[in-house]
Coordinates of C-alpha atoms and ligand atoms in Angstrom, one line a residue:
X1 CA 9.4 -4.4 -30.2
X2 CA 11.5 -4.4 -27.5
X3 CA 11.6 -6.9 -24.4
X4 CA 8.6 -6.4 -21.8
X5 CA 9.9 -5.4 -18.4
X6 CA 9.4 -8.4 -16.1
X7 CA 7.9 -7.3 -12.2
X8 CA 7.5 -9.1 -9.1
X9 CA 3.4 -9.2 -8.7
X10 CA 1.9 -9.7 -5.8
X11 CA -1.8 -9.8 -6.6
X12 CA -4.4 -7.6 -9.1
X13 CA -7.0 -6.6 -6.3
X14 CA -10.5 -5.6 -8.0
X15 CA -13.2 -2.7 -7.6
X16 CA -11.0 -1.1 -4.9
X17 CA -12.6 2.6 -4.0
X18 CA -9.3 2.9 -2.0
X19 CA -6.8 3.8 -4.1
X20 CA -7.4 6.7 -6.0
X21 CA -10.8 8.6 -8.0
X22 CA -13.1 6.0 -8.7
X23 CA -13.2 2.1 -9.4
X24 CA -10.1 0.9 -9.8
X25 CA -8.0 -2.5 -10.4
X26 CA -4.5 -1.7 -8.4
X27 CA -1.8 -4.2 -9.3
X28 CA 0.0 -4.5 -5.7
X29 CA 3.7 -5.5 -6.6
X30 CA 6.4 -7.3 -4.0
X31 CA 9.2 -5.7 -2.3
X32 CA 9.3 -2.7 0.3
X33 CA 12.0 -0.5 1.0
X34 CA 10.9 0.8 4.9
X35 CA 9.8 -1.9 7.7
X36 CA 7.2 0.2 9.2
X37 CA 6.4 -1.2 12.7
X38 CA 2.7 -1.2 12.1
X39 CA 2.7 -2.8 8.7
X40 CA -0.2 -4.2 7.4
X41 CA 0.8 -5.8 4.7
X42 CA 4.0 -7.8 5.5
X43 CA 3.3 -10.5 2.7
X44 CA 4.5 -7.0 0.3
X45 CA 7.9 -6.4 2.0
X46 CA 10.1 -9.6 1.0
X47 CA 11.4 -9.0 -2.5
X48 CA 10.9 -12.7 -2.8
X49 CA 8.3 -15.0 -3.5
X50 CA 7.2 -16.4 -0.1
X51 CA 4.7 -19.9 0.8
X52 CA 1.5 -19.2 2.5
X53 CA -0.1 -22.3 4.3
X54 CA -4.1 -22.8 5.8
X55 CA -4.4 -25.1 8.1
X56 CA -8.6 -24.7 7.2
X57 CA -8.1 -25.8 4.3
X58 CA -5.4 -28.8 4.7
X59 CA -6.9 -32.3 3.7
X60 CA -3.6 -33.8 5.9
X61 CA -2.8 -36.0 2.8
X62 CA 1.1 -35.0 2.7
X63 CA 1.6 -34.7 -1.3
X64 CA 3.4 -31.6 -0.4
X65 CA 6.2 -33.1 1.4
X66 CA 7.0 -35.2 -1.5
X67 CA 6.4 -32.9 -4.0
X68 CA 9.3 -30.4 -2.6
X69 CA 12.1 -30.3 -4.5
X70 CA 13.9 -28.7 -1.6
X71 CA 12.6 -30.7 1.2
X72 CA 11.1 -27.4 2.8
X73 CA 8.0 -28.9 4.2
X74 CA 7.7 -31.4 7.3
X75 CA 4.9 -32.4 9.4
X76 CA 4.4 -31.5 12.7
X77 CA 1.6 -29.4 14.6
X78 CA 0.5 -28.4 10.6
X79 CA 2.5 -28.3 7.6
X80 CA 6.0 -26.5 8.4
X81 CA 7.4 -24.4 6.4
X82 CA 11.8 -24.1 6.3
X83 CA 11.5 -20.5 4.7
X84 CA 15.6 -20.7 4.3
X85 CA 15.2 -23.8 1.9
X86 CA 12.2 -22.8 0.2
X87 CA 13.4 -21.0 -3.1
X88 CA 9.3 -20.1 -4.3
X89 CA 9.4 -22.5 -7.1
X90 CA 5.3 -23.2 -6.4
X91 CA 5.6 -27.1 -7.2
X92 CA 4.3 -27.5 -3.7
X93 CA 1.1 -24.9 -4.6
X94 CA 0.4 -27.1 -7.7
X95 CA 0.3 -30.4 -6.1
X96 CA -2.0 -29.6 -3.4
X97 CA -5.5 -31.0 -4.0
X98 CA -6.7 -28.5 -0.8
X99 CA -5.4 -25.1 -2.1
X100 CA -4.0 -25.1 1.1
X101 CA -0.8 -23.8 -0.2
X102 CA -0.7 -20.6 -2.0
X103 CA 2.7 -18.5 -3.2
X104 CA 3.1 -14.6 -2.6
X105 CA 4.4 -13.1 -6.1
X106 CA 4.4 -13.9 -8.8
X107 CA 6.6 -12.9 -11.9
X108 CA 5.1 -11.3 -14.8
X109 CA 5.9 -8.7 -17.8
X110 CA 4.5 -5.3 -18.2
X111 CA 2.8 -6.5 -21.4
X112 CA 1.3 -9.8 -19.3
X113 CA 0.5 -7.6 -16.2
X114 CA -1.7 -4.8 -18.6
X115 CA -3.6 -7.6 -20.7
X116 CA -4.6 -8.9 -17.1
X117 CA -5.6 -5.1 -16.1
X118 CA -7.4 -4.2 -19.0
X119 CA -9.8 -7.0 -18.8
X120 CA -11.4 -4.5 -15.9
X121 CA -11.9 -1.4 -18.0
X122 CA -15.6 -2.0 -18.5
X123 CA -16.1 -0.9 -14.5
X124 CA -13.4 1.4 -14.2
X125 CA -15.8 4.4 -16.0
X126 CA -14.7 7.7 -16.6
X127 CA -13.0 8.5 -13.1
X128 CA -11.9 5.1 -12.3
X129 CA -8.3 3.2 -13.8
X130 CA -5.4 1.5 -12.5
X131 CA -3.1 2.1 -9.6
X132 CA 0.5 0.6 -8.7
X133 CA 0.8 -0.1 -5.1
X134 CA 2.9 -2.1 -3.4
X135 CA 5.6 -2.9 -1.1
X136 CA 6.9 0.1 -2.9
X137 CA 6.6 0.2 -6.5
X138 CA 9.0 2.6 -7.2
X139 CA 11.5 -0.4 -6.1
X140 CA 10.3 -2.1 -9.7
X141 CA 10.9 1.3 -11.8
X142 CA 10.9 0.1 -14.9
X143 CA 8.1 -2.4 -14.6
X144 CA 6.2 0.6 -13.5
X145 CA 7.2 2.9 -16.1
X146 CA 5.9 0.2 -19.1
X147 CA 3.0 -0.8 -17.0
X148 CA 1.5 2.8 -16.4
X149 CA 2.6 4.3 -20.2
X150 CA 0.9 1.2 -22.1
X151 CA -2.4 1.7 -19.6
X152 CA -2.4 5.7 -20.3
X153 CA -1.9 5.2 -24.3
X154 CA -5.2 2.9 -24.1
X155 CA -7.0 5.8 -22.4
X156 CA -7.0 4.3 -19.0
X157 CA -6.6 6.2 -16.1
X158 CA -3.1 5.7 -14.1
X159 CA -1.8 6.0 -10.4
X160 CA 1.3 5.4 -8.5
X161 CA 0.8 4.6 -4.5
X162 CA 4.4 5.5 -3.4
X163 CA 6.0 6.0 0.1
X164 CA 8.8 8.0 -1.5
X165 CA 11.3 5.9 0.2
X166 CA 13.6 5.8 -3.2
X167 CA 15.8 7.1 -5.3
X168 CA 14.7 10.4 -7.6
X169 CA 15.6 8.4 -10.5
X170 CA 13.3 5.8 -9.5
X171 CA 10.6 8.0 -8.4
X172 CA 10.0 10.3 -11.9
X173 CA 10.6 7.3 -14.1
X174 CA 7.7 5.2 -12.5
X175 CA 5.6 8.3 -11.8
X176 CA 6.1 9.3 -15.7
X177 CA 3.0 7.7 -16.4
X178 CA 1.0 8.3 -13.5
X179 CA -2.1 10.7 -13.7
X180 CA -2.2 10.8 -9.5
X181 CA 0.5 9.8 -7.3
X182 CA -1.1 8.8 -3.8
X183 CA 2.3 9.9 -1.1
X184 CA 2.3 8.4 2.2
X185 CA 4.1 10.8 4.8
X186 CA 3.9 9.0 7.9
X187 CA 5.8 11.6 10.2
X188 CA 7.4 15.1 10.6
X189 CA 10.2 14.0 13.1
X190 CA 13.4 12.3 11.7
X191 CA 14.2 10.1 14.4
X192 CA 10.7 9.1 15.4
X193 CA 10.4 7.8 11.4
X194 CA 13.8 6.3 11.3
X195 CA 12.6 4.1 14.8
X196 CA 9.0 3.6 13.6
X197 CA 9.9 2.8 9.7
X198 CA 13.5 2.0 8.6
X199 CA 13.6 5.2 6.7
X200 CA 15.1 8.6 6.4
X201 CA 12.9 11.2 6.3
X202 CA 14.5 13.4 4.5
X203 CA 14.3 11.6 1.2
X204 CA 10.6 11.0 1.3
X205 CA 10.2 14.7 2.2
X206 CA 13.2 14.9 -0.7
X207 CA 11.1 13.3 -3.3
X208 CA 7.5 15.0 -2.4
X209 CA 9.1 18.6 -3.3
X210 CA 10.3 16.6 -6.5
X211 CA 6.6 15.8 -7.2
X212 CA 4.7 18.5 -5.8
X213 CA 6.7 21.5 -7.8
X214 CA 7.0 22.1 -11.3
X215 CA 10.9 22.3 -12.7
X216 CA 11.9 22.7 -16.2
X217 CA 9.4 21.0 -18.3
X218 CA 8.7 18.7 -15.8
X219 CA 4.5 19.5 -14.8
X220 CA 3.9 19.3 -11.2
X221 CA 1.7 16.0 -10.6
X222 CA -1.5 15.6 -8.7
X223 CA -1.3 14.1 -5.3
X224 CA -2.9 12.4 -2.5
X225 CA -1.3 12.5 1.1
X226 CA -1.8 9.6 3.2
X227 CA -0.8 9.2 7.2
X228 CA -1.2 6.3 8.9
X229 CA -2.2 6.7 12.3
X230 CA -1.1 4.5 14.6
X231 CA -1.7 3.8 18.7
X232 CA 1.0 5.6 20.7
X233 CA 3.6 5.7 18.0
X234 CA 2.2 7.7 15.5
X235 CA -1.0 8.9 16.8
X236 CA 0.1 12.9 18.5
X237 CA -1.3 15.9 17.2
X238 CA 1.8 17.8 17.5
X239 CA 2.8 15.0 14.7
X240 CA -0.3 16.1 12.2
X241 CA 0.6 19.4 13.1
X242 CA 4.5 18.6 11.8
X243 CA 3.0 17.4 8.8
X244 CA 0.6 20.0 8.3
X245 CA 3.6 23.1 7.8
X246 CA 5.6 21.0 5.5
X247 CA 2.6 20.3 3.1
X248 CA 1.3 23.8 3.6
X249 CA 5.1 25.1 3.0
X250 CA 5.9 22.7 -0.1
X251 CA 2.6 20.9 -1.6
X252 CA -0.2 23.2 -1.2
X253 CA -1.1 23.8 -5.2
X254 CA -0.8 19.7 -5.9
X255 CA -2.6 18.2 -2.5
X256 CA -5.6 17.9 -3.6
X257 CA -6.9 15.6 -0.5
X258 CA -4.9 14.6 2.7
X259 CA -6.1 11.1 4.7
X260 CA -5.6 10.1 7.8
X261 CA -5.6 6.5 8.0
X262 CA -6.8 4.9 11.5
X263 CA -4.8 1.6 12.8
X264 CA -6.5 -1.3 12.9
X265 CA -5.2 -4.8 13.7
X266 CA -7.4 -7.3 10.9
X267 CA -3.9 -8.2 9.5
X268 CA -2.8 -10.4 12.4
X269 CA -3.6 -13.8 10.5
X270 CA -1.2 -13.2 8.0
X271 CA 1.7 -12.4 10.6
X272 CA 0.7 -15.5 11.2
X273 CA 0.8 -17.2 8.1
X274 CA 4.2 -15.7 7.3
X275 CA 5.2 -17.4 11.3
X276 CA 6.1 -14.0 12.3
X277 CA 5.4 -12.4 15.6
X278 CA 3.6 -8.8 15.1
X279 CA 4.1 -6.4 18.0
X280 CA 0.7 -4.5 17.8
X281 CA -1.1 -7.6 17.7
X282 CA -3.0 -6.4 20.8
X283 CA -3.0 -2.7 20.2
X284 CA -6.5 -1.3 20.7
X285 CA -8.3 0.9 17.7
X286 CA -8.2 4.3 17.6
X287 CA -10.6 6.7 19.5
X288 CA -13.1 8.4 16.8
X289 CA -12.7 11.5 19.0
X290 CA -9.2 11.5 19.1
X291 CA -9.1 11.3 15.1
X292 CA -11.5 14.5 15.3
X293 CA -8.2 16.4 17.3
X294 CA -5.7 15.1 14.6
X295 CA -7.9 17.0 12.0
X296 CA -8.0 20.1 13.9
X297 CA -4.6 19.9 14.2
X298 CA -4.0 19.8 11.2
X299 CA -6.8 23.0 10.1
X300 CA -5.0 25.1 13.3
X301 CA -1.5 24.8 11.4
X302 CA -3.1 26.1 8.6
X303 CA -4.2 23.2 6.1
X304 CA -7.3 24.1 4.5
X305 CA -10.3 21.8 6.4
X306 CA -12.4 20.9 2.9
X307 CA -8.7 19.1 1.9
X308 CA -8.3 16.7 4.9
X309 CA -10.6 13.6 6.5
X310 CA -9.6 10.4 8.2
X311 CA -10.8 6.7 7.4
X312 CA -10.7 3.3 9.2
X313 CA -12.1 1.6 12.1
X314 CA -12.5 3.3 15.8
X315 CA -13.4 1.9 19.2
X316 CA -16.4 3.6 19.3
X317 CA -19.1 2.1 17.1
X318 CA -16.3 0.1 14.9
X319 CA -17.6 1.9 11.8
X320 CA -16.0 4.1 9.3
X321 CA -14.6 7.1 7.6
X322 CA -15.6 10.6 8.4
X323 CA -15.9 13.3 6.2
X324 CA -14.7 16.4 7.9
X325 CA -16.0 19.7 6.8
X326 CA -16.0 20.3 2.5
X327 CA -18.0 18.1 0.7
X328 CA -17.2 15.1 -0.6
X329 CA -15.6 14.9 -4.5
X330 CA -17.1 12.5 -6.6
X331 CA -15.0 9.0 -5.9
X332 CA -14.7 10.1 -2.6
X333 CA -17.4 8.9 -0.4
X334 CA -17.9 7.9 3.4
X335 CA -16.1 4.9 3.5
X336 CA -17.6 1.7 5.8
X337 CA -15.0 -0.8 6.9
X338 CA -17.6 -3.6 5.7
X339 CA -16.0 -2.2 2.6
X340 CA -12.9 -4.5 2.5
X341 CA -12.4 -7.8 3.7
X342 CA -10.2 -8.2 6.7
X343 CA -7.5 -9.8 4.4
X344 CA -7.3 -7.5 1.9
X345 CA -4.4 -5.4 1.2
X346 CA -4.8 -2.6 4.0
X347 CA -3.6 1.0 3.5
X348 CA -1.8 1.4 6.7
X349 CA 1.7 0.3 4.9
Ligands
SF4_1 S1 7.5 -23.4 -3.1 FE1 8.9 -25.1 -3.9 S2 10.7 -25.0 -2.6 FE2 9.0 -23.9 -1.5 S3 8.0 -25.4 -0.2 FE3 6.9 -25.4 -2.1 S4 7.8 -27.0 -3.4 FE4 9.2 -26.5 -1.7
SF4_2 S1 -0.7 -31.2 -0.1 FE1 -2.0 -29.6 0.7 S2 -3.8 -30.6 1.6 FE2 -2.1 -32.1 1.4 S3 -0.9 -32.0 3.3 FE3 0.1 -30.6 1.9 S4 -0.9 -28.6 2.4 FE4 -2.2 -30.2 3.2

């Protein structure tokens, strides 16, 4: 058999209800191709292994410093990290008798990476599976590719979580395999996604038409819309409304559900970790009220109201997902933000 595609992996997180139908294991993998402003999972966006430290967890005893091959750690108001010398190679991570030290990605095959994955199928039941997240995944195509097709020819469910920030060569070879691509479309206006994200429009709107219509004997996939929404940057309804024509116009038949995904600001530790400053550190939650107007929004420019609902965590009350109008499909209830643990990889990418 040929060689196993090796990926950049940055963690296998379990019983997630957030990324697709059912209960699901999504493999999260390293790497991003946009910088969105709001990001809330910035440990994802390096293409690198990168060092974590907590300072809770720190005994003070130094066998770090020694054990660095590179000399990347010193002491001073905790345990410093010189990010330009440290090339990943975890020696620090192994030596420390606090597991104060932990490494961001990891290397792994496909074949490695699915034996891991399949050790969950017992919970995944018959609407449940696996989903490739990332960063973005499409960045690790071919890892992708083996990953999903040796998961679907052992009867398990597949999913791709893409921004569609990519090439189309990279998109259809790692959604091959993909029973349900989950599409992030986080504006209608060009320039306010170049300034907000790093990315041009155009090719995620591009690469969504690739997905969302049939061509030759290529099937049109199923898809999930997500839009982060984000406190005075991504938050108007004239925005939802943008976005609302172009799926109307181009993704009707294969949208089956469109979520907008309310900011929150849980992920500031691990700015912190990485020793990065985070802008919206301070931004306040988003107004429940307000996310009621983005879904009308989206209904007056014609999306159909039993295909659209918004998640997350609001000012008022600091509770929860809303189902708006429709009733809920199976896999898809009301979702509480005691849900998922303020570290856990966060949906507003
Ligand atoms: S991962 Fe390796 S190079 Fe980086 S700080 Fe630890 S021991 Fe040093
Ligand atoms: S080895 Fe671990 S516990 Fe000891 S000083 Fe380094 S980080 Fe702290």
């Amino acid at each position: 058999m040929s060689r196993s595609e090796r990926g950049l992996v940055l963690e296998i997180q379990r019983m997630s209800t957030e990324d697709g139908p059912g209960l699901r294991s999504t493999l999260f993998l390293k790497g991003c191709s946009l910088r969105c402003r709001w990001c809330h999972n910035p440990e994802s966006i390096s293409p690198k292994p990168e060092l974590r430290w907590s300072g809770s967890r720190c005994l003070g005893c130094g066998e770090c410093l020694s054990a660095c091959p590179n000399r990347a750690l010193s002491l001073g108001a905790g345990i410093r990290i010189d990010r330009g010398s440290c090339d990943g190679c975890g020696e620090c991570e192994r030596t420390c008798p606090g597991g104060a030290l932990e490494l961001w990605g990891r290397s792994m095959t496909a074949e490695e990476a699915v034996a891991e994955l399949l050790r969950d199928r017992s919970f995944f039941g018959p609407d449940g599976g696996v989903t490739v997240s990332g960063g973005e995944a499409c960045l690790q195509a071919s890892f992708v590719q083996e990953t999903l097709g040796r998961l679907r020819s052992e009867g398990v469910g597949t999913a791709l979580d893409t921004c569609g920030m990519c090439t189309e060569f990279r998109l259809l070879r790692s959604a091959e395999h993909a029973d349900l691509v989950l599409y992030d479309i986080k504006d209608a206006d060009p320039d306010r996604h170049l300034r907000n994200t790093g990315g041009d429009l155009a090719v995620v709107l591009r690469n969504f038409r690739l997905l969302a219509r049939p061509s030759g004997d290529r099937a049109r996939k199923r898809i999930w819309v997500r839009t982060p929404v984000i406190p005075g940057l991504a938050d108007s309804p004239g925005m939802i409304e943008g976005i609302a024509r172009f799926l109307v116009e181009s993704g009707a038949e294969s949208v089956e559900r469109w979520e907008l995904c309310a900011f929150n600001n849980l992920c500031r530790e691990k700015y912190r970790q990485l020793g990065e400053e985070w802008e919206l550190a301070a931004s306040p939650l988003m107004d429940a009220d307000h996310m009621d107007r983005l879904v009308d929004a989206a209904i007056r420019a014609g999306w159909p109201a039993d295909r659209i609902r918004w998640t997350g965590m609001t000012a008022a009350g600091g509770t929860v997902g809303k189902e708006r109008l429709g009733s809920p499909e199976p896999g898809i209830g009301r979702r509480s933000w005691n849900e998922e643990a303020p570290c856990a990889r966060d949906r507003n990418g």
